[in-house]
Amino acid sequence: MKTNFKNILSQKSIYIAVLSACFIAVVAFAVLSFLITRDSRKNNEEFARKTFVRKYETIEKEFRNIEDYQYLLRALIQKDGFKNYKDYSSVLNDLNRKRNLLPYSWYSYYNAKSGKSESSNSLSGVFTDKIKERNYTRIKNNGPGHFSDFLMSRKDSMYWISYDSLVLPRKDILYYGSAVSLDDLHQYFINIDKTPNNYAYVFTKEGICITHPDQKYLGKNIFDFTNITPKDTLSSTTKLGYTEGSTISEYLELDVTRFIKPLKTDNFEGYVVVNHVNFLIDESVNKTKTYTVYIFVAALFLILAVFILFYRSAAIAYEEQQKIQSEKNLLLVENEKMHKEEVLHQLQQLKNNINPHFLFNSLNSLYMLIGINKDNAQKFTMNLSKIYRYLIVPPKENIVPVSQEISFIRQYMELLKSRFDEELTFDLQINHPEILDRKIPYLSLQTVVENAIKHNIATIDHPLAIIITVEEEGITVKNTWQPKTGEAVESAKFGIDYLNQVYDYFKKNSVNISVDGEYFICFLPLLE
């Protein structure tokens, strides 16, 4: 097939389109480069925050585990005092070794009478020779835990020691507590959270460093070997509860994002520092930019070519589709009209059956009444002539106002009272007069009442009670549930079928029928 491009676009139009495409490509490249760089930096910062939160939660959890262990140790010691403290310490240490927990317990018993001390570990000797060695640093703590803390160096290692004491009746003193190797503590944090590109350390509120990847900083003042200032620890002034800033790592000598957040438990007050190394790989970003430009330009020219080649065919296809859609819409409209006409025809047939059906039932009742009470038969005939006027001209749309149906059912119940007298009671309750202008299906109340009389026993000893209640959402018709026994009652079900089809036509819920205890209940929803 030959395509005459002159008929599609003029040469001037093509030049304008190409120049416009080139201009758009340049602008798009500049915007895209900016967005890629910004998103890379943003993603890096977001990743740094997530790793900081995870690292902080790991450290906080372990500090609380140490604190829980201290509380357990105190509860056991204070329970039995001097009696079983050796066994408690031994058992707890065995359990910790099996569970790879960091703290281990120790004790030091001072005998006031002899002046001698008995210790379970060389660390506990700090209570006898600490004045001589001067190799410990006290950690201040105002928390409710009541454990005293200090750092002590022994054999090129640093230990965090927490202790409490118990004075016995003879003025003997039992010192007990837990000890954690700071080297083991830092290694533990590394093993349980191996997130790359970051490292963490902890220091007390006085600035004493108790964990750090470089052992030489343990026990040192954080303000001496870093550029952290007291202002950096004022996290209460921030919305997120921590401070964030860029700096040069004292450990890696690289550009890092530093996060500082308070760490506070019952037995420790300090801060957690997480340094995240910033990696913005410019070469990778530039390659991505270049590849994006190539793809964008190629795609742009391809789109222009496809647009030029298929412009006409697409226009023709669109016109054909519009034509087909129009024809389909016409068919749908015709089909909907036919469907509505068919439904209306079915409703009209049911309605035509209801009127003679009602008349036949009334004549049967009159026939039975003549043989029982001629006076009531005459009264019945007069009432029948009055209410049959309502049936002569039925509504075209098969629905009438509630007020008309209420007026008709009152006349109809008077007619039934002429026949049944004391065998039938009727009660009408209008709780919501404002809905009398709403609509319900034509002869719906009469259909339900007739159904109740047809299928239930009505005697002087067991009168049939019919209660009609006008409610906000619809009309409830209740009758005493005393069904006839023996031979089944024949019913063409014209009325119920008619009501269900009217509600279906108006897209409303159908008649709701139920039995509740001694009552048979029929609920008729209102129509608009």
Short mmCIF file of C-alpha atoms in Angstrom, two decimals:
data_model
loop_
_atom_site.label_atom_id
_atom_site.label_comp_id
_atom_site.label_asym_id
_atom_site.label_seq_id
_atom_site.Cartn_x
_atom_site.Cartn_y
_atom_site.Cartn_z
CA MET A 1 0.00 0.00 0.00
CA LYS A 2 1.40 3.37 -1.01
CA THR A 3 1.22 6.18 1.49
CA ASN A 4 1.45 9.78 0.35
CA PHE A 5 3.05 11.60 3.26
CA LYS A 6 2.25 14.96 1.66
CA ASN A 7 -1.39 14.22 2.22
CA ILE A 8 -0.75 13.36 5.85
CA LEU A 9 1.49 16.22 6.96
CA SER A 10 3.19 19.06 5.16
CA GLN A 11 6.99 19.28 5.14
CA LYS A 12 6.90 22.38 7.31
CA SER A 13 4.75 20.58 9.86
CA ILE A 14 7.23 17.70 10.00
CA TYR A 15 10.16 20.09 10.65
CA ILE A 16 8.19 21.79 13.41
CA ALA A 17 7.30 18.40 14.94
CA VAL A 18 10.96 17.22 14.84
CA LEU A 19 12.28 20.45 16.38
CA SER A 20 9.59 20.29 19.05
CA ALA A 21 10.50 16.68 19.79
CA CYS A 22 14.20 17.60 20.14
CA PHE A 23 13.36 20.46 22.46
CA ILE A 24 11.12 18.21 24.54
CA ALA A 25 13.88 15.59 24.67
CA VAL A 26 16.44 18.11 25.99
CA VAL A 27 14.05 19.46 28.62
CA ALA A 28 13.01 15.93 29.59
CA PHE A 29 16.66 14.88 29.91
CA ALA A 30 17.41 17.81 32.23
CA VAL A 31 14.37 17.12 34.37
CA LEU A 32 15.07 13.40 34.39
CA SER A 33 18.69 13.93 35.46
CA PHE A 34 17.54 16.12 38.30
CA LEU A 35 14.90 13.62 39.39
CA ILE A 36 17.31 10.66 39.27
CA THR A 37 19.89 12.49 41.40
CA ARG A 38 17.26 13.70 43.85
CA ASP A 39 15.62 10.27 44.15
CA SER A 40 18.99 8.56 44.61
CA ARG A 41 19.87 10.91 47.44
CA LYS A 42 16.38 10.61 48.91
CA ASN A 43 16.45 6.80 48.77
CA ASN A 44 19.90 6.80 50.37
CA GLU A 45 18.68 9.03 53.20
CA GLU A 46 15.55 6.94 53.72
CA PHE A 47 17.59 3.75 53.79
CA ALA A 48 19.93 5.35 56.34
CA ARG A 49 16.98 6.24 58.60
CA LYS A 50 15.54 2.72 58.41
CA THR A 51 18.88 1.10 59.24
CA PHE A 52 19.33 3.56 62.11
CA VAL A 53 15.94 2.68 63.60
CA ARG A 54 16.66 -1.05 63.26
CA LYS A 55 20.11 -0.68 64.82
CA TYR A 56 18.73 1.45 67.67
CA GLU A 57 15.97 -1.06 68.42
CA THR A 58 18.53 -3.87 68.51
CA ILE A 59 20.71 -2.01 71.02
CA GLU A 60 17.75 -0.94 73.15
CA LYS A 61 16.43 -4.51 73.25
CA GLU A 62 19.76 -5.88 74.50
CA PHE A 63 20.07 -3.18 77.17
CA ARG A 64 16.60 -4.05 78.40
CA ASN A 65 17.53 -7.76 78.39
CA ILE A 66 20.50 -6.89 80.62
CA GLU A 67 18.17 -4.89 82.86
CA ASP A 68 15.67 -7.79 83.08
CA TYR A 69 18.52 -10.07 84.02
CA GLN A 70 19.53 -7.68 86.82
CA TYR A 71 15.99 -7.63 88.18
CA LEU A 72 15.87 -11.42 88.12
CA LEU A 73 19.15 -11.59 90.01
CA ARG A 74 17.93 -9.11 92.62
CA ALA A 75 14.63 -11.01 93.10
CA LEU A 76 16.47 -14.28 93.70
CA ILE A 77 19.03 -12.79 96.10
CA GLN A 78 16.52 -10.79 98.14
CA LYS A 79 14.23 -13.80 98.38
CA ASP A 80 16.67 -16.02 100.32
CA GLY A 81 19.47 -13.61 101.22
CA PHE A 82 22.70 -15.34 102.14
CA LYS A 83 21.20 -18.82 102.01
CA ASN A 84 21.46 -19.75 98.30
CA TYR A 85 23.29 -16.89 96.61
CA LYS A 86 26.16 -19.14 95.45
CA ASP A 87 23.78 -21.59 93.80
CA TYR A 88 21.79 -18.80 92.15
CA SER A 89 24.93 -17.25 90.68
CA SER A 90 26.23 -20.58 89.40
CA VAL A 91 22.93 -21.66 87.83
CA LEU A 92 22.36 -18.31 86.13
CA ASN A 93 25.85 -18.28 84.65
CA ASP A 94 25.38 -21.82 83.29
CA LEU A 95 22.11 -20.80 81.67
CA ASN A 96 23.66 -17.68 80.15
CA ARG A 97 26.49 -19.66 78.59
CA LYS A 98 24.03 -22.07 76.98
CA ARG A 99 21.81 -19.23 75.70
CA ASN A 100 24.77 -17.09 74.55
CA LEU A 101 23.65 -14.20 76.77
CA LEU A 102 26.18 -11.46 77.47
CA PRO A 103 25.78 -10.72 81.21
CA TYR A 104 27.06 -13.07 83.87
CA SER A 105 26.52 -12.76 87.60
CA TRP A 106 29.04 -12.44 90.39
CA TYR A 107 29.02 -11.92 94.14
CA SER A 108 31.34 -10.73 96.86
CA TYR A 109 30.55 -11.63 100.47
CA TYR A 110 32.12 -9.47 103.17
CA ASN A 111 32.34 -11.06 106.65
CA ALA A 112 32.19 -8.24 109.19
CA LYS A 113 33.53 -10.40 112.02
CA SER A 114 36.62 -11.69 110.23
CA GLY A 115 37.02 -8.70 107.89
CA LYS A 116 37.56 -11.06 104.95
CA SER A 117 35.75 -11.21 101.59
CA GLU A 118 34.72 -14.18 99.51
CA SER A 119 34.32 -13.52 95.77
CA SER A 120 33.13 -15.58 92.81
CA ASN A 121 35.13 -13.64 90.24
CA SER A 122 38.17 -11.42 90.11
CA LEU A 123 35.94 -8.55 88.92
CA SER A 124 34.22 -8.49 92.27
CA GLY A 125 37.53 -7.59 93.88
CA VAL A 126 36.87 -3.98 92.97
CA PHE A 127 35.14 -3.62 96.33
CA THR A 128 38.40 -4.39 98.17
CA ASP A 129 41.14 -2.93 95.99
CA LYS A 130 39.41 -0.25 93.89
CA ILE A 131 41.02 2.50 95.96
CA LYS A 132 44.46 1.15 95.18
CA GLU A 133 44.06 0.49 91.45
CA ARG A 134 41.98 3.48 90.45
CA ASN A 135 41.06 1.61 87.26
CA TYR A 136 37.33 2.19 87.30
CA THR A 137 34.94 4.95 86.15
CA ARG A 138 31.60 5.40 87.83
CA ILE A 139 28.48 5.74 85.64
CA LYS A 140 25.87 8.02 87.14
CA ASN A 141 22.26 6.90 86.92
CA ASN A 142 19.12 8.49 88.37
CA GLY A 143 16.73 5.80 87.14
CA PRO A 144 14.41 3.77 89.39
CA GLY A 145 16.44 0.58 89.02
CA HIS A 146 18.73 1.37 92.03
CA PHE A 147 21.67 -0.57 90.56
CA SER A 148 25.05 1.20 90.70
CA ASP A 149 27.18 1.09 87.55
CA PHE A 150 30.82 1.63 86.70
CA LEU A 151 33.35 0.77 84.00
CA MET A 152 36.47 -1.19 84.91
CA SER A 153 39.47 -2.17 82.81
CA ARG A 154 41.13 -5.54 83.37
CA LYS A 155 43.78 -7.19 81.22
CA ASP A 156 43.24 -4.99 78.14
CA SER A 157 39.46 -5.40 78.40
CA MET A 158 36.71 -3.11 79.59
CA TYR A 159 33.76 -4.30 81.66
CA TRP A 160 30.43 -2.70 82.46
CA ILE A 161 29.58 -3.72 86.02
CA SER A 162 26.20 -3.23 87.73
CA TYR A 163 25.84 -4.10 91.38
CA ASP A 164 23.59 -3.93 94.40
CA SER A 165 24.17 -4.86 98.03
CA LEU A 166 22.32 -6.63 100.81
CA VAL A 167 23.19 -5.98 104.48
CA LEU A 168 22.71 -9.12 106.59
CA PRO A 169 21.71 -9.25 110.29
CA ARG A 170 25.34 -9.51 111.55
CA LYS A 171 26.34 -6.50 109.46
CA ASP A 172 27.81 -8.81 106.87
CA ILE A 173 27.44 -7.36 103.38
CA LEU A 174 26.63 -9.31 100.22
CA TYR A 175 27.56 -7.49 97.02
CA TYR A 176 25.99 -9.02 93.90
CA GLY A 177 25.44 -7.96 90.32
CA SER A 178 26.21 -8.57 86.66
CA ALA A 179 29.16 -7.84 84.41
CA VAL A 180 29.29 -7.38 80.63
CA SER A 181 32.41 -7.31 78.51
CA LEU A 182 32.23 -4.24 76.28
CA ASP A 183 34.14 -6.10 73.56
CA ASP A 184 31.57 -8.89 73.65
CA LEU A 185 28.73 -6.36 73.70
CA HIS A 186 29.92 -4.59 70.57
CA GLN A 187 30.61 -7.89 68.78
CA TYR A 188 27.12 -9.02 69.71
CA PHE A 189 25.57 -5.96 68.05
CA ILE A 190 27.64 -6.58 64.91
CA ASN A 191 26.57 -10.24 64.65
CA ILE A 192 22.83 -9.74 65.17
CA ASP A 193 22.59 -6.77 62.79
CA LYS A 194 25.01 -6.98 59.88
CA THR A 195 23.59 -4.03 57.98
CA PRO A 196 26.36 -2.67 55.72
CA ASN A 197 27.54 0.91 55.53
CA ASN A 198 26.93 1.78 59.18
CA TYR A 199 28.27 1.30 62.69
CA ALA A 200 26.97 2.24 66.13
CA TYR A 201 28.26 3.10 69.57
CA VAL A 202 26.76 4.04 72.93
CA PHE A 203 27.85 6.66 75.44
CA THR A 204 26.51 7.74 78.83
CA LYS A 205 24.86 11.08 79.52
CA GLU A 206 28.27 12.29 80.85
CA GLY A 207 29.85 11.36 77.51
CA ILE A 208 31.64 8.11 78.54
CA CYS A 209 31.83 5.72 75.57
CA ILE A 210 30.88 2.16 76.52
CA THR A 211 30.70 0.56 73.04
CA HIS A 212 32.72 1.38 69.92
CA PRO A 213 34.20 -0.59 67.01
CA ASP A 214 37.62 0.85 67.94
CA GLN A 215 38.58 -0.50 71.36
CA LYS A 216 40.83 2.45 72.16
CA TYR A 217 37.79 4.70 72.53
CA LEU A 218 36.12 2.56 75.22
CA GLY A 219 35.89 4.49 78.48
CA LYS A 220 36.92 7.74 76.76
CA ASN A 221 34.86 10.91 76.71
CA ILE A 222 32.91 11.17 73.47
CA PHE A 223 33.33 14.93 73.33
CA ASP A 224 37.12 14.52 73.21
CA PHE A 225 37.54 12.30 70.14
CA THR A 226 34.45 13.28 68.07
CA ASN A 227 32.92 16.57 66.98
CA ILE A 228 29.69 15.77 68.85
CA THR A 229 28.54 18.69 70.98
CA PRO A 230 25.95 18.76 73.80
CA LYS A 231 23.62 20.52 71.38
CA ASP A 232 23.59 17.39 69.16
CA THR A 233 22.01 15.40 72.01
CA LEU A 234 19.02 17.72 72.41
CA SER A 235 16.63 15.36 70.65
CA SER A 236 13.62 16.65 72.60
CA THR A 237 13.52 19.64 70.26
CA THR A 238 12.95 17.41 67.20
CA LYS A 239 9.69 15.84 66.06
CA LEU A 240 11.16 12.35 65.51
CA GLY A 241 12.95 12.14 68.86
CA TYR A 242 16.47 12.05 67.42
CA THR A 243 18.97 14.42 65.78
CA GLU A 244 20.37 13.92 62.29
CA GLY A 245 23.27 15.58 60.49
CA SER A 246 26.21 15.09 58.15
CA THR A 247 29.76 14.87 59.45
CA ILE A 248 33.14 13.15 58.99
CA SER A 249 33.51 9.83 60.80
CA GLU A 250 36.30 9.79 63.42
CA TYR A 251 36.60 6.03 62.79
CA LEU A 252 36.36 5.70 59.00
CA GLU A 253 37.28 9.26 58.01
CA LEU A 254 34.44 9.26 55.50
CA ASP A 255 31.37 11.38 54.96
CA VAL A 256 28.55 9.93 57.11
CA THR A 257 25.02 10.76 58.22
CA ARG A 258 25.02 10.72 62.01
CA PHE A 259 21.94 9.90 64.08
CA ILE A 260 21.85 10.45 67.86
CA LYS A 261 18.95 9.24 70.01
CA PRO A 262 18.56 8.94 73.79
CA LEU A 263 18.69 5.46 75.33
CA LYS A 264 17.09 5.29 78.76
CA THR A 265 16.26 2.29 80.93
CA ASP A 266 15.80 1.87 84.67
CA ASN A 267 19.54 1.28 85.13
CA PHE A 268 21.10 3.26 82.28
CA GLU A 269 20.92 6.75 80.82
CA GLY A 270 22.81 7.59 77.67
CA TYR A 271 22.72 7.96 73.90
CA VAL A 272 23.00 5.73 70.83
CA VAL A 273 24.98 7.02 67.86
CA VAL A 274 24.60 5.42 64.43
CA ASN A 275 26.88 6.58 61.62
CA HIS A 276 25.72 5.69 58.11
CA VAL A 277 28.27 6.01 55.29
CA ASN A 278 26.88 8.04 52.37
CA PHE A 279 27.26 6.32 49.03
CA LEU A 280 26.04 8.28 46.01
CA ILE A 281 27.67 6.46 43.11
CA ASP A 282 27.89 9.17 40.49
CA GLU A 283 29.19 6.87 37.74
CA SER A 284 26.16 4.62 38.04
CA VAL A 285 23.82 7.61 38.05
CA ASN A 286 25.50 9.07 34.95
CA LYS A 287 25.22 5.76 33.10
CA THR A 288 21.56 5.59 33.99
CA LYS A 289 21.11 9.12 32.66
CA THR A 290 22.84 8.24 29.38
CA TYR A 291 20.84 5.07 28.82
CA THR A 292 17.67 6.95 29.64
CA VAL A 293 18.46 9.59 27.02
CA TYR A 294 19.07 6.94 24.35
CA ILE A 295 15.87 5.14 25.13
CA PHE A 296 13.88 8.35 25.33
CA VAL A 297 15.10 9.71 21.97
CA ALA A 298 14.63 6.37 20.21
CA ALA A 299 11.16 5.99 21.64
CA LEU A 300 10.29 9.55 20.65
CA PHE A 301 11.23 9.08 17.00
CA LEU A 302 9.51 5.71 16.92
CA ILE A 303 6.34 7.27 18.25
CA LEU A 304 6.50 10.00 15.61
CA ALA A 305 6.93 7.44 12.83
CA VAL A 306 4.09 5.30 14.11
CA PHE A 307 1.90 8.38 14.49
CA ILE A 308 2.56 9.45 10.89
CA LEU A 309 2.08 5.98 9.40
CA PHE A 310 -1.06 5.02 11.24
CA TYR A 311 -2.74 8.36 11.70
CA ARG A 312 -5.22 7.82 8.92
CA SER A 313 -5.86 4.16 9.59
CA ALA A 314 -6.49 4.95 13.26
CA ALA A 315 -8.91 7.70 12.32
CA ILE A 316 -10.81 5.36 9.99
CA ALA A 317 -10.87 2.63 12.64
CA TYR A 318 -12.15 5.13 15.20
CA GLU A 319 -14.97 6.22 12.90
CA GLU A 320 -15.93 2.59 12.29
CA GLN A 321 -15.85 1.88 16.00
CA GLN A 322 -18.04 4.90 16.71
CA LYS A 323 -20.51 3.73 14.11
CA ILE A 324 -20.61 0.21 15.56
CA GLN A 325 -20.96 1.59 19.07
CA SER A 326 -23.85 3.81 18.01
CA GLU A 327 -25.63 0.86 16.44
CA LYS A 328 -24.98 -1.21 19.57
CA ASN A 329 -26.39 1.55 21.77
CA LEU A 330 -29.52 1.70 19.64
CA LEU A 331 -29.93 -2.07 19.95
CA LEU A 332 -29.49 -1.86 23.73
CA VAL A 333 -32.13 0.87 23.97
CA GLU A 334 -34.56 -1.13 21.86
CA ASN A 335 -33.88 -4.25 23.89
CA GLU A 336 -34.51 -2.34 27.15
CA LYS A 337 -37.79 -1.01 25.81
CA MET A 338 -38.90 -4.50 24.76
CA HIS A 339 -37.91 -5.89 28.16
CA LYS A 340 -39.91 -3.23 30.03
CA GLU A 341 -42.92 -3.74 27.78
CA GLU A 342 -42.76 -7.49 28.44
CA VAL A 343 -42.56 -6.97 32.22
CA LEU A 344 -45.47 -4.52 32.14
CA HIS A 345 -47.49 -6.97 30.07
CA GLN A 346 -46.85 -9.72 32.65
CA LEU A 347 -47.82 -7.40 35.49
CA GLN A 348 -51.01 -6.41 33.67
CA GLN A 349 -51.93 -10.07 33.24
CA LEU A 350 -51.43 -10.73 36.96
CA LYS A 351 -53.40 -7.60 37.84
CA ASN A 352 -56.24 -8.66 35.54
CA ASN A 353 -56.31 -12.00 37.35
CA ILE A 354 -56.44 -10.34 40.77
CA ASN A 355 -59.67 -8.41 40.19
CA PRO A 356 -61.86 -11.40 39.22
CA HIS A 357 -60.02 -13.47 41.81
CA PHE A 358 -61.07 -10.99 44.50
CA LEU A 359 -64.63 -10.88 43.16
CA PHE A 360 -64.95 -14.69 43.11
CA ASN A 361 -63.69 -14.93 46.72
CA SER A 362 -66.14 -12.24 47.80
CA LEU A 363 -69.09 -13.97 46.09
CA ASN A 364 -68.11 -17.27 47.75
CA SER A 365 -68.08 -15.50 51.10
CA LEU A 366 -71.50 -13.94 50.34
CA TYR A 367 -72.91 -17.34 49.40
CA MET A 368 -71.75 -18.82 52.70
CA LEU A 369 -73.04 -15.80 54.65
CA ILE A 370 -76.58 -16.01 53.15
CA GLY A 371 -77.07 -19.39 54.72
CA ILE A 372 -75.78 -18.20 58.11
CA ASN A 373 -77.05 -14.65 58.63
CA LYS A 374 -79.21 -12.90 56.01
CA ASP A 375 -78.85 -9.48 57.72
CA ASN A 376 -75.09 -9.72 57.61
CA ALA A 377 -75.35 -10.90 54.01
CA GLN A 378 -77.21 -7.72 53.08
CA LYS A 379 -74.63 -5.59 54.89
CA PHE A 380 -71.84 -7.55 53.19
CA THR A 381 -73.42 -6.88 49.76
CA MET A 382 -73.59 -3.12 50.42
CA ASN A 383 -69.96 -2.96 51.52
CA LEU A 384 -68.92 -5.04 48.51
CA SER A 385 -70.56 -2.59 46.13
CA LYS A 386 -68.71 0.32 47.80
CA ILE A 387 -65.22 -1.15 47.80
CA TYR A 388 -65.52 -2.65 44.32
CA ARG A 389 -65.41 0.89 42.95
CA TYR A 390 -61.72 0.83 43.94
CA LEU A 391 -61.23 -2.18 41.67
CA ILE A 392 -63.05 -0.88 38.59
CA VAL A 393 -60.24 1.43 37.40
CA PRO A 394 -56.88 -0.04 38.53
CA PRO A 395 -53.74 2.18 38.24
CA LYS A 396 -51.63 1.82 35.14
CA GLU A 397 -48.30 1.66 36.99
CA ASN A 398 -49.57 -0.91 39.54
CA ILE A 399 -48.69 1.31 42.53
CA VAL A 400 -50.87 3.60 44.65
CA PRO A 401 -50.34 5.92 47.66
CA VAL A 402 -50.29 4.28 51.06
CA SER A 403 -53.25 6.44 52.14
CA GLN A 404 -55.49 4.90 49.42
CA GLU A 405 -54.53 1.38 50.36
CA ILE A 406 -55.21 2.16 54.06
CA SER A 407 -58.68 3.58 53.22
CA PHE A 408 -59.49 0.53 51.07
CA ILE A 409 -58.33 -2.01 53.66
CA ARG A 410 -60.53 -0.38 56.29
CA GLN A 411 -63.59 -0.84 54.06
CA TYR A 412 -62.49 -4.35 53.23
CA MET A 413 -62.12 -5.27 56.91
CA GLU A 414 -65.64 -3.93 57.55
CA LEU A 415 -66.83 -6.27 54.83
CA LEU A 416 -65.03 -9.20 56.47
CA LYS A 417 -66.43 -8.33 59.89
CA SER A 418 -69.94 -8.74 58.42
CA ARG A 419 -69.04 -12.33 57.68
CA PHE A 420 -66.82 -13.34 60.61
CA ASP A 421 -68.09 -11.07 63.39
CA GLU A 422 -66.29 -12.16 66.62
CA GLU A 423 -64.12 -14.67 64.77
CA LEU A 424 -61.91 -11.87 63.41
CA THR A 425 -60.20 -8.87 65.07
CA PHE A 426 -58.49 -6.06 63.21
CA ASP A 427 -56.08 -3.35 64.42
CA LEU A 428 -54.49 -0.55 62.34
CA GLN A 429 -51.52 1.39 63.79
CA ILE A 430 -50.08 4.40 61.93
CA ASN A 431 -46.75 5.19 63.65
CA HIS A 432 -45.41 7.43 60.87
CA PRO A 433 -48.21 9.50 59.22
CA GLU A 434 -45.65 11.30 57.06
CA ILE A 435 -45.16 8.26 54.82
CA LEU A 436 -48.84 8.03 53.78
CA ASP A 437 -47.89 9.82 50.54
CA ARG A 438 -45.35 7.11 49.71
CA LYS A 439 -46.47 4.25 47.49
CA ILE A 440 -46.96 0.50 47.67
CA PRO A 441 -48.26 -2.08 45.16
CA TYR A 442 -51.96 -1.91 44.27
CA LEU A 443 -54.14 -4.25 46.45
CA SER A 444 -51.05 -5.33 48.42
CA LEU A 445 -52.73 -5.06 51.87
CA GLN A 446 -55.88 -6.84 50.67
CA THR A 447 -53.77 -9.62 49.15
CA VAL A 448 -51.86 -10.24 52.39
CA VAL A 449 -55.03 -10.06 54.56
CA GLU A 450 -56.88 -12.46 52.25
CA ASN A 451 -53.91 -14.83 52.42
CA ALA A 452 -54.10 -14.76 56.26
CA ILE A 453 -57.84 -15.59 56.29
CA LYS A 454 -57.46 -18.34 53.71
CA HIS A 455 -54.70 -20.23 55.49
CA ASN A 456 -55.59 -19.79 59.20
CA ILE A 457 -58.36 -20.94 61.56
CA ALA A 458 -60.83 -18.22 62.65
CA THR A 459 -63.31 -19.23 65.38
CA ILE A 460 -64.93 -17.60 68.40
CA ASP A 461 -62.66 -19.62 70.70
CA HIS A 462 -59.61 -18.89 68.55
CA PRO A 463 -60.24 -15.58 66.78
CA LEU A 464 -57.87 -14.54 64.01
CA ALA A 465 -56.11 -11.27 64.91
CA ILE A 466 -54.78 -9.12 62.07
CA ILE A 467 -52.53 -6.17 62.92
CA ILE A 468 -51.35 -3.64 60.29
CA THR A 469 -48.55 -1.28 61.35
CA VAL A 470 -47.41 1.67 59.20
CA GLU A 471 -43.67 2.11 59.85
CA GLU A 472 -40.94 4.34 58.48
CA GLU A 473 -39.50 1.80 56.03
CA GLY A 474 -42.69 -0.07 55.11
CA ILE A 475 -45.91 -1.70 56.29
CA THR A 476 -45.96 -4.77 58.53
CA VAL A 477 -48.99 -7.09 58.44
CA LYS A 478 -49.12 -9.59 61.34
CA ASN A 479 -51.68 -12.28 62.00
CA THR A 480 -51.93 -14.96 64.65
CA TRP A 481 -50.25 -18.13 63.41
CA GLN A 482 -52.93 -20.86 63.64
CA PRO A 483 -52.75 -22.67 60.29
CA LYS A 484 -55.54 -24.93 59.10
CA THR A 485 -54.94 -28.65 59.49
CA GLY A 486 -56.01 -31.56 57.34
CA GLU A 487 -56.49 -30.99 53.62
CA ALA A 488 -54.12 -28.43 52.12
CA VAL A 489 -55.63 -25.10 51.08
CA GLU A 490 -55.57 -24.57 47.32
CA SER A 491 -54.09 -21.30 46.11
CA ALA A 492 -53.24 -19.94 42.67
CA LYS A 493 -50.76 -17.55 44.30
CA PHE A 494 -51.83 -14.73 41.98
CA GLY A 495 -51.46 -12.13 44.71
CA ILE A 496 -47.98 -13.03 46.00
CA ASP A 497 -46.60 -13.45 42.45
CA TYR A 498 -48.06 -10.08 41.53
CA LEU A 499 -46.47 -8.34 44.53
CA ASN A 500 -43.06 -9.92 43.94
CA GLN A 501 -43.04 -8.89 40.27
CA VAL A 502 -44.01 -5.29 41.12
CA TYR A 503 -41.11 -5.03 43.59
CA ASP A 504 -38.73 -6.65 41.08
CA TYR A 505 -39.82 -4.19 38.42
CA PHE A 506 -39.04 -1.23 40.68
CA LYS A 507 -35.79 -2.90 41.77
CA LYS A 508 -36.87 -3.19 45.40
CA ASN A 509 -36.59 -6.08 47.81
CA SER A 510 -39.48 -8.49 47.46
CA VAL A 511 -42.12 -9.22 50.07
CA ASN A 512 -40.48 -10.44 53.29
CA ILE A 513 -42.42 -13.30 54.94
CA SER A 514 -41.51 -14.89 58.29
CA VAL A 515 -42.97 -16.62 61.35
CA ASP A 516 -42.02 -15.22 64.75
CA GLY A 517 -43.44 -17.21 67.65
CA GLU A 518 -47.26 -17.04 67.50
CA TYR A 519 -47.36 -14.54 64.63
CA PHE A 520 -47.10 -14.84 60.85
CA ILE A 521 -45.41 -11.62 59.62
CA CYS A 522 -45.40 -10.07 56.15
CA PHE A 523 -43.37 -6.91 55.51
CA LEU A 524 -44.14 -4.70 52.45
CA PRO A 525 -41.32 -2.23 51.59
CA LEU A 526 -42.28 1.26 50.45
CA LEU A 527 -41.72 2.43 46.88
CA GLU A 528 -40.64 5.89 45.74
#
